[in-house]
Amino acid sequence: MGTALLTDHYELTMLASALRDGSAQRECVFEVFARRLPKERRFGVVAGTGRLLDALADFRFDADELDFLRSAGAVDADTAAWLKDYRFSGDIDGYPEGELYFPGSPILTVRGTFGEAVLLETLALSILNHDSAIATAAARMVIAASDRPLIEMGSRRTHEEAAVASARAAYLAGFTATSNLEAGRRYGIPTTGTSAHAFTLLHDTEKAAFAGQLAALGVGTTMLVDTYDITAGIRTAIEVAGPSLGAVRIDSGDLGVLAVQARHQLDALGATATRIVVSGDLDEYAIAALAVAPVDAYGAGTAVVTGSGAPTAGMVYKLVEVEGRPVAKRSENKASRGGRKTAVRRYKPTGTAVDEVITAGAATPELGDHDRLLQIPLVRNGIRVPEAPTLLQSRDHLEKALVTIPWEGLSLSAGEPAISVAFAS
Amino acid sequence: MGTALLTDHYELTMLASALRDGSAQRECVFEVFARRLPKERRFGVVAGTGRLLDALADFRFDADELDFLRSAGAVDADTAAWLKDYRFSGDIDGYPEGELYFPGSPILTVRGTFGEAVLLETLALSILNHDSAIATAAARMVIAASDRPLIEMGSRRTHEEAAVASARAAYLAGFTATSNLEAGRRYGIPTTGTSAHAFTLLHDTEKAAFAGQLAALGVGTTMLVDTYDITAGIRTAIEVAGPSLGAVRIDSGDLGVLAVQARHQLDALGATATRIVVSGDLDEYAIAALAVAPVDAYGAGTAVVTGSGAPTAGMVYKLVEVEGRPVAKRSENKASRGGRKTAVRRYKPTGTAVDEVITAGAATPELGDHDRLLQIPLVRNGIRVPEAPTLLQSRDHLEKALVTIPWEGLSLSAGEPAISVAFAS
């Protein structure tokens, strides 16, 4: 499917107006940035860039799209003719996926004629705002879980395609697996799952259900033990599978208390290697509260796919330069800084990030020994650069980036951004 | 694209286990319901059913899907062979789109063998949870806006496909148009839009921008007047377009104060019929607060597509009956009522809804003169019934349904559900 109609009507009317008065050919720079981080967030995680580049490759107006645009009154005949051959032919630079961002960070820079570049606004923001919000929330859960694995299982709580993108963003942020099969197929993310309460209820007894699961999935499987009574469920699971059972899952109740009871019971039954997986409305705070409980893995759902209270990242796509001249809206409350920008993150010799410095223009500023340019080339003359990082590389990038921020920046509680962004004049 | 992999891994492992022990053939009833309404909501709006039925038609496992499932270890060879010919062949009944729901309402009832019906859980919940959350939030904005038109313009704040579904849900809830072009093409929803700040910034002067827009879009267009100074912007807009200008849009600042100023200025310039459109972080409360301001239309974005604080409806898909026997999980806090259910809403002779009565079983209870059965047939023997309501009919259904609930149920403030749901024993 083409992606060109995943776009706001006004991008097309602006194009039509600009083609008519000639301004569509002006060379422009658009910038994606966030004015602020969502509440309680001390850092943001850039995510979605890879998906955006995929979608850009399918961003074209075929006969069906053009027919619709004419019938909707969005474009005139001249604009439709111009769109017929449209392919973005400009340049895009941006923070790599898995990079941290802060208020004002120039996350994406799109250069091209106004006509070419304005059309990408909606698609770029849809993808980056969604995926970055999910990845940011997911990264906080990864921090809270410390070294314990996290499984993303929120597909049923969000739009069916947003679920696939959420699984990708959570994996980028450090989750170890997802329940979403399409995310497995499309992005190679490990998928996992065993059974729900329905499987137990289907059978005449819990024991029959466990026996059926064991026969099909083997002793390494995870048995869901809280359909009826958890203590009885664990006893039955070990009776059926023996002490080599892979894991039990508890999906309701006071998970901290129940995990302790389950661990004692499993150990007493000789199932000392049987792991305990907990799930059920877990967010970063609930995960942190379980740090001292004998939990071996977490399943997180709703909170991941809804961004744990911040379902969108609030990034904007702003025109910052026209034919080399900086431009900015001047109304109150939304002051933006015009002009193309270059971003550098500065680090202490120990590797801890100090701040982010934004300079005007495209020239690389003088870099200290521990400074790093934050944008990388993504698209040149409309063609995706071949060196774009893979999802695994981005996941690794974020893992390393989280180590660099000062310890208070990793706190789950509300506070200032982990590092400050300064505009060098 | 097929929709079968928009599914949690464990639906497939449950199927594999149930095929092996023979329980997959048991006749089952699954039910979709919400245990509670999202915070502050006094009613829920059912939305997404039409999209679910569309997706169900594409729910099949082709060679590519089966290859993936085998490689991911989700299914064995026997299960893959069973899936090869899978088409849901059971029955589905449900609340029509645009119907109100309350805690415990049996929103969707799926009947079929366990194997056939369990596979639909994730897809059904993804679609219904997302679309119902958006429609519920949107309906509250429609109530707050009273008779003034609302334009949905939130695409850039949510996943690119969730944006299309959100536009549909908002239109169902009573919004008059959307900015999302794909929603226009796919669902026939009116699309609208004119220009963003970028268009003004692109030009050397605001006047040149307005002249360019006027030339392309005509005098009926909407001019965005807050890029620089609003008073100057309105003066320039009328100077360029004359007093017949269609509308001005204000996207920032104190919209109530600015709308009054703009109205005075427009009237003084003779532009008494020029409408005022306001936008910028509007939710139902901000819209309600503008009731006395001279506003002609609202544009709402982020708050609509994120469900205004409740991005998911929290519906669940539960096995409630196996071969005629009611079943239910018995753990604390999540007590569910087993058995297939029939739902009736009762009304006063004046048309005001009194309550919802749920009876056990499929038999139609005795209906009073003002009682109404809430479920309608949606799928029979795997085939969509031809009488399914259209989007416009569902929109009309909701408009009428909102009139029936007691006035306190329309309040935006937190409170009890607008009507109670009683289980008749």
PDB file of C-alpha atoms in Angstrom, chain A residues 71-238:
ATOM      1  CA  SER A  71     -12.624  14.401  -5.912  1.00  0.00           C
ATOM      2  CA  ALA A  72     -11.964  15.638  -2.366  1.00  0.00           C
ATOM      3  CA  GLY A  73     -11.107  19.072  -3.711  1.00  0.00           C
ATOM      4  CA  ALA A  74      -7.659  18.901  -2.147  1.00  0.00           C
ATOM      5  CA  VAL A  75      -5.753  19.636  -5.367  1.00  0.00           C
ATOM      6  CA  ASP A  76      -6.325  21.216  -8.768  1.00  0.00           C
ATOM      7  CA  ALA A  77      -5.308  19.720 -12.114  1.00  0.00           C
ATOM      8  CA  ASP A  78      -1.857  21.341 -12.150  1.00  0.00           C
ATOM      9  CA  THR A  79      -1.072  20.071  -8.654  1.00  0.00           C
ATOM     10  CA  ALA A  80      -2.279  16.585  -9.557  1.00  0.00           C
ATOM     11  CA  ALA A  81       0.038  16.621 -12.589  1.00  0.00           C
ATOM     12  CA  TRP A  82       2.955  17.683 -10.374  1.00  0.00           C
ATOM     13  CA  LEU A  83       2.160  14.916  -7.854  1.00  0.00           C
ATOM     14  CA  LYS A  84       2.031  12.242 -10.519  1.00  0.00           C
ATOM     15  CA  ASP A  85       5.807  12.111 -10.698  1.00  0.00           C
ATOM     16  CA  TYR A  86       6.451  13.034  -7.105  1.00  0.00           C
ATOM     17  CA  ARG A  87       9.294  11.305  -5.324  1.00  0.00           C
ATOM     18  CA  PHE A  88      11.073  13.054  -2.504  1.00  0.00           C
ATOM     19  CA  SER A  89      14.468  13.994  -3.926  1.00  0.00           C
ATOM     20  CA  GLY A  90      15.959  15.950  -1.032  1.00  0.00           C
ATOM     21  CA  ASP A  91      18.205  15.135   1.921  1.00  0.00           C
ATOM     22  CA  ILE A  92      17.368  13.959   5.430  1.00  0.00           C
ATOM     23  CA  ASP A  93      19.643  13.857   8.450  1.00  0.00           C
ATOM     24  CA  GLY A  94      18.640  12.839  11.920  1.00  0.00           C
ATOM     25  CA  TYR A  95      19.408  11.383  15.308  1.00  0.00           C
ATOM     26  CA  PRO A  96      19.823   7.645  14.879  1.00  0.00           C
ATOM     27  CA  GLU A  97      17.139   5.429  16.388  1.00  0.00           C
ATOM     28  CA  GLY A  98      17.999   4.641  19.965  1.00  0.00           C
ATOM     29  CA  GLU A  99      19.598   8.059  20.492  1.00  0.00           C
ATOM     30  CA  LEU A 100      18.444  10.109  23.484  1.00  0.00           C
ATOM     31  CA  TYR A 101      16.798  13.442  22.823  1.00  0.00           C
ATOM     32  CA  PHE A 102      15.914  16.444  24.947  1.00  0.00           C
ATOM     33  CA  PRO A 103      13.789  19.587  24.481  1.00  0.00           C
ATOM     34  CA  GLY A 104      15.082  21.391  21.398  1.00  0.00           C
ATOM     35  CA  SER A 105      17.181  18.524  20.020  1.00  0.00           C
ATOM     36  CA  PRO A 106      17.016  18.675  16.187  1.00  0.00           C
ATOM     37  CA  ILE A 107      15.844  15.092  15.829  1.00  0.00           C
ATOM     38  CA  LEU A 108      15.298  15.198  12.072  1.00  0.00           C
ATOM     39  CA  THR A 109      16.319  17.724   9.438  1.00  0.00           C
ATOM     40  CA  VAL A 110      14.608  17.573   6.044  1.00  0.00           C
ATOM     41  CA  ARG A 111      15.979  19.627   3.161  1.00  0.00           C
ATOM     42  CA  GLY A 112      14.301  20.083  -0.193  1.00  0.00           C
ATOM     43  CA  THR A 113      11.960  22.376  -2.023  1.00  0.00           C
ATOM     44  CA  PHE A 114       8.937  23.491  -0.042  1.00  0.00           C
ATOM     45  CA  GLY A 115       6.675  21.443  -2.276  1.00  0.00           C
ATOM     46  CA  GLU A 116       8.676  18.276  -1.795  1.00  0.00           C
ATOM     47  CA  ALA A 117       9.351  18.610   1.900  1.00  0.00           C
ATOM     48  CA  VAL A 118       6.052  19.940   3.222  1.00  0.00           C
ATOM     49  CA  LEU A 119       4.278  16.766   2.134  1.00  0.00           C
ATOM     50  CA  LEU A 120       6.268  14.635   4.580  1.00  0.00           C
ATOM     51  CA  GLU A 121       5.134  16.445   7.732  1.00  0.00           C
ATOM     52  CA  THR A 122       2.218  14.262   8.777  1.00  0.00           C
ATOM     53  CA  LEU A 123       3.817  10.915   8.063  1.00  0.00           C
ATOM     54  CA  ALA A 124       7.093  11.857   9.753  1.00  0.00           C
ATOM     55  CA  LEU A 125       5.347  13.095  12.878  1.00  0.00           C
ATOM     56  CA  SER A 126       2.879  10.203  13.083  1.00  0.00           C
ATOM     57  CA  ILE A 127       5.682   7.681  13.078  1.00  0.00           C
ATOM     58  CA  LEU A 128       8.206   9.521  15.233  1.00  0.00           C
ATOM     59  CA  ASN A 129       5.667  10.741  17.798  1.00  0.00           C
ATOM     60  CA  HIS A 130       4.172   7.299  18.275  1.00  0.00           C
ATOM     61  CA  ASP A 131       7.281   5.190  18.255  1.00  0.00           C
ATOM     62  CA  SER A 132       9.349   7.607  20.366  1.00  0.00           C
ATOM     63  CA  ALA A 133       6.606   7.798  23.012  1.00  0.00           C
ATOM     64  CA  ILE A 134       6.479   4.007  23.261  1.00  0.00           C
ATOM     65  CA  ALA A 135      10.258   3.588  23.256  1.00  0.00           C
ATOM     66  CA  THR A 136      10.661   6.250  25.944  1.00  0.00           C
ATOM     67  CA  ALA A 137       8.123   4.571  28.218  1.00  0.00           C
ATOM     68  CA  ALA A 138       9.618   1.166  27.487  1.00  0.00           C
ATOM     69  CA  ALA A 139      13.138   2.364  28.310  1.00  0.00           C
ATOM     70  CA  ARG A 140      11.927   3.473  31.737  1.00  0.00           C
ATOM     71  CA  MET A 141      10.551  -0.033  32.311  1.00  0.00           C
ATOM     72  CA  VAL A 142      13.853  -1.547  31.203  1.00  0.00           C
ATOM     73  CA  ILE A 143      15.647   0.659  33.732  1.00  0.00           C
ATOM     74  CA  ALA A 144      13.164  -0.382  36.429  1.00  0.00           C
ATOM     75  CA  ALA A 145      13.549  -4.077  35.586  1.00  0.00           C
ATOM     76  CA  SER A 146      17.329  -3.864  35.857  1.00  0.00           C
ATOM     77  CA  ASP A 147      18.726  -7.126  34.480  1.00  0.00           C
ATOM     78  CA  ARG A 148      15.440  -9.024  34.413  1.00  0.00           C
ATOM     79  CA  PRO A 149      13.890  -9.732  31.028  1.00  0.00           C
ATOM     80  CA  LEU A 150      10.755  -7.893  29.917  1.00  0.00           C
ATOM     81  CA  ILE A 151       8.182  -9.280  27.496  1.00  0.00           C
ATOM     82  CA  GLU A 152       5.947  -6.854  25.575  1.00  0.00           C
ATOM     83  CA  MET A 153       2.374  -8.159  25.496  1.00  0.00           C
ATOM     84  CA  GLY A 154       0.178  -5.120  24.910  1.00  0.00           C
ATOM     85  CA  SER A 155      -1.121  -5.733  21.398  1.00  0.00           C
ATOM     86  CA  ARG A 156      -4.744  -6.028  22.483  1.00  0.00           C
ATOM     87  CA  ARG A 157      -4.698  -2.584  24.081  1.00  0.00           C
ATOM     88  CA  THR A 158      -3.795  -0.547  21.034  1.00  0.00           C
ATOM     89  CA  HIS A 159      -4.599  -0.254  17.339  1.00  0.00           C
ATOM     90  CA  GLU A 160      -3.617  -3.450  15.534  1.00  0.00           C
ATOM     91  CA  GLU A 161      -0.866  -1.812  13.478  1.00  0.00           C
ATOM     92  CA  ALA A 162       0.261   0.423  16.334  1.00  0.00           C
ATOM     93  CA  ALA A 163       0.722  -2.869  18.193  1.00  0.00           C
ATOM     94  CA  VAL A 164       3.327  -3.993  15.674  1.00  0.00           C
ATOM     95  CA  ALA A 165       5.153  -0.671  15.873  1.00  0.00           C
ATOM     96  CA  SER A 166       4.944  -0.752  19.676  1.00  0.00           C
ATOM     97  CA  ALA A 167       6.535  -4.189  19.785  1.00  0.00           C
ATOM     98  CA  ARG A 168       9.345  -2.822  17.622  1.00  0.00           C
ATOM     99  CA  ALA A 169       9.810   0.269  19.812  1.00  0.00           C
ATOM    100  CA  ALA A 170       9.808  -1.804  23.012  1.00  0.00           C
ATOM    101  CA  TYR A 171      12.399  -4.182  21.587  1.00  0.00           C
ATOM    102  CA  LEU A 172      14.515  -1.204  20.552  1.00  0.00           C
ATOM    103  CA  ALA A 173      14.262  -0.001  24.150  1.00  0.00           C
ATOM    104  CA  GLY A 174      15.575  -3.274  25.543  1.00  0.00           C
ATOM    105  CA  PHE A 175      12.579  -5.589  25.913  1.00  0.00           C
ATOM    106  CA  THR A 176      13.621  -9.153  25.160  1.00  0.00           C
ATOM    107  CA  ALA A 177      10.563 -10.402  23.274  1.00  0.00           C
ATOM    108  CA  THR A 178       7.018  -9.623  22.199  1.00  0.00           C
ATOM    109  CA  SER A 179       3.737 -11.503  21.992  1.00  0.00           C
ATOM    110  CA  ASN A 180       3.017  -9.903  18.599  1.00  0.00           C
ATOM    111  CA  LEU A 181       3.511 -12.350  15.750  1.00  0.00           C
ATOM    112  CA  GLU A 182       3.527  -9.764  12.977  1.00  0.00           C
ATOM    113  CA  ALA A 183       6.356  -7.932  14.752  1.00  0.00           C
ATOM    114  CA  GLY A 184       8.225 -11.215  14.669  1.00  0.00           C
ATOM    115  CA  ARG A 185       7.664 -11.669  10.982  1.00  0.00           C
ATOM    116  CA  ARG A 186       8.237  -8.059   9.935  1.00  0.00           C
ATOM    117  CA  TYR A 187      11.168  -7.126  12.159  1.00  0.00           C
ATOM    118  CA  GLY A 188      12.663 -10.405  13.356  1.00  0.00           C
ATOM    119  CA  ILE A 189      11.811  -9.720  16.988  1.00  0.00           C
ATOM    120  CA  PRO A 190      11.633 -12.871  19.162  1.00  0.00           C
ATOM    121  CA  THR A 191       8.015 -13.791  19.914  1.00  0.00           C
ATOM    122  CA  THR A 192       6.783 -15.696  22.894  1.00  0.00           C
ATOM    123  CA  GLY A 193       3.628 -16.911  24.629  1.00  0.00           C
ATOM    124  CA  THR A 194       2.089 -20.083  26.011  1.00  0.00           C
ATOM    125  CA  SER A 195      -1.444 -19.899  27.362  1.00  0.00           C
ATOM    126  CA  ALA A 196      -4.235 -17.734  28.734  1.00  0.00           C
ATOM    127  CA  HIS A 197      -6.919 -18.412  31.335  1.00  0.00           C
ATOM    128  CA  ALA A 198      -9.219 -19.501  28.519  1.00  0.00           C
ATOM    129  CA  PHE A 199      -7.081 -22.581  27.963  1.00  0.00           C
ATOM    130  CA  THR A 200      -7.518 -23.685  31.559  1.00  0.00           C
ATOM    131  CA  LEU A 201     -11.242 -22.901  31.543  1.00  0.00           C
ATOM    132  CA  LEU A 202     -11.666 -24.889  28.345  1.00  0.00           C
ATOM    133  CA  HIS A 203     -10.640 -28.078  30.104  1.00  0.00           C
ATOM    134  CA  ASP A 204     -12.623 -30.027  32.672  1.00  0.00           C
ATOM    135  CA  THR A 205      -9.856 -29.570  35.235  1.00  0.00           C
ATOM    136  CA  GLU A 206      -6.757 -27.430  35.614  1.00  0.00           C
ATOM    137  CA  LYS A 207      -4.748 -30.631  35.667  1.00  0.00           C
ATOM    138  CA  ALA A 208      -6.113 -31.667  32.278  1.00  0.00           C
ATOM    139  CA  ALA A 209      -5.211 -28.257  30.880  1.00  0.00           C
ATOM    140  CA  PHE A 210      -1.646 -28.432  32.195  1.00  0.00           C
ATOM    141  CA  ALA A 211      -1.265 -31.977  30.869  1.00  0.00           C
ATOM    142  CA  GLY A 212      -2.456 -30.859  27.444  1.00  0.00           C
ATOM    143  CA  GLN A 213      -0.043 -27.945  27.410  1.00  0.00           C
ATOM    144  CA  LEU A 214       2.847 -30.102  28.573  1.00  0.00           C
ATOM    145  CA  ALA A 215       2.202 -32.693  25.869  1.00  0.00           C
ATOM    146  CA  ALA A 216       2.219 -30.038  23.159  1.00  0.00           C
ATOM    147  CA  LEU A 217       4.833 -27.562  24.360  1.00  0.00           C
ATOM    148  CA  GLY A 218       7.210 -29.632  26.485  1.00  0.00           C
ATOM    149  CA  VAL A 219       8.503 -29.268  30.023  1.00  0.00           C
ATOM    150  CA  GLY A 220      10.205 -25.947  29.314  1.00  0.00           C
ATOM    151  CA  THR A 221       6.832 -24.220  28.939  1.00  0.00           C
ATOM    152  CA  THR A 222       5.295 -21.547  31.186  1.00  0.00           C
ATOM    153  CA  MET A 223       2.116 -22.534  33.034  1.00  0.00           C
ATOM    154  CA  LEU A 224      -0.433 -19.917  34.030  1.00  0.00           C
ATOM    155  CA  VAL A 225      -1.318 -20.830  37.610  1.00  0.00           C
ATOM    156  CA  ASP A 226      -3.814 -18.193  38.761  1.00  0.00           C
ATOM    157  CA  THR A 227      -7.042 -19.244  37.061  1.00  0.00           C
ATOM    158  CA  TYR A 228      -8.421 -20.717  40.282  1.00  0.00           C
ATOM    159  CA  ASP A 229      -6.240 -20.967  43.397  1.00  0.00           C
ATOM    160  CA  ILE A 230      -2.557 -20.138  42.903  1.00  0.00           C
ATOM    161  CA  THR A 231      -1.187 -22.529  45.529  1.00  0.00           C
ATOM    162  CA  ALA A 232      -3.239 -25.381  44.114  1.00  0.00           C
ATOM    163  CA  GLY A 233      -2.274 -24.299  40.601  1.00  0.00           C
ATOM    164  CA  ILE A 234       1.451 -24.445  41.343  1.00  0.00           C
ATOM    165  CA  ARG A 235       1.093 -27.820  43.074  1.00  0.00           C
ATOM    166  CA  THR A 236      -0.786 -29.195  40.075  1.00  0.00           C
ATOM    167  CA  ALA A 237       1.681 -27.748  37.589  1.00  0.00           C
ATOM    168  CA  ILE A 238       4.646 -29.422  39.263  1.00  0.00           C
TER     169      ILE A 238
END
